Amino acid sequence: MESKSQILTAKDLSKTFSNDSVQQHVLKNLNLSIYKGDFTVIMGNSGSGKSTLLYALSGMDRPTLGTITYHTVSSSEKGDKTIADTEISKFSNDKLAMFRRDHVGFVFQQNYLNDSMSALDNIMVCGLLKHSNRKELADKAKELLKRVEIGEGDWNKFPTQMSGGQQQRVAVVRGVINSPEVLFADEPTGALNSQNTENVLNILSDLNNEGQSIVMVTHTLKAAERGNRIIYLADGIISDEIDLGPYVGDYKDESNPNLEEAKARHAKLKDFLQDMGW
Ligand SMILES: Nc1ncnc2c1ncn2[C@@H]1O[C@H](COP(=O)(O)OP(=O)(O)OP(=O)(O)O)[C@@H](O)[C@H]1O
Ligand SMILES: [Mg+2]
């Protein structure tokens, strides 16, 4: 079997917050690699450091100690591929912002769309940071919007004129408009009702099936089931992880042709989480 290539490697990662004279060690010497094509899920109790880890890995914030090295592949005009190692943990704010623009995408619990811009413009603004051809970018944005079932009639709506679920779908499109190496998501369905949750999870699964690498933090079993690799964080360290294999559909859906496998997968995840004291 061909081994998966690494997108990034975090080594001896520590994050300490200092408030007044009190120091809080939130990440403690954590080591982790993220692999291409994976849908990695990070779980753990509230306060265990999941968001802090996600922000460090994605270059939203810097670790106190340790390194984060991205192994980015670039192709020459001749088509030769080279892998460049980029260690981002000590980048300046500007350099980090550039790095994020070129290599990562984000979706958060709140969609953080700009309310003074249309849905399409929210995506365009993000895409124009990287693309120079406006027409090509607009075509790509519209294609993606259609894929998440936001039709032409809604493209020029402002976020406040859209439902929470629609807004989050726009946010997912914005997250992938620059074809990021990794899409980071911090509880992306945390503020959605069950129908919209299903919807957004389906979109993430589809993107992953097409090769988009995803790292998602979640509190729910339903969302975690979408991942193929589940990592459990406790008190700033990785307790354990399991390989679940790819998502094979809903374990409760009697029409699912992979029902037995889906049930087994669900049971495996539940057992794992129980072992973790979840
Ligand atoms: N900017 C900050 N300044 C000070 N303390 C912080 C900061 N960010 C996070 N913390 C602390 O670090 C700890 C871990 O926070 P983090 O947000 O990573 O947890 P989490 O696992 O994502 O929790 P939740 O599931 O509730 O979102 C918490 O105790 C939090 O108070
Ligand atoms: Mg969090």
PDB file of C-alpha atoms and ligand atoms in Angstrom, residues 50-51 186-187 217, ligand 2:
ATOM      1  CA  LYS A  50      -8.697  21.654  20.490  1.00  0.00           C
ATOM      2  CA  SER A  51      -9.159  25.164  19.132  1.00  0.00           C
ATOM      3  CA  ASP A 186     -13.625  24.427  14.172  1.00  0.00           C
ATOM      4  CA  GLU A 187     -17.059  23.044  15.071  1.00  0.00           C
ATOM      5  CA  VAL A 217     -12.762  19.883  15.539  1.00  0.00           C
TER       6      VAL A 217
HETATM    7 MG    MG B   2     -12.878  25.209  20.830  1.00  0.00          MG
END
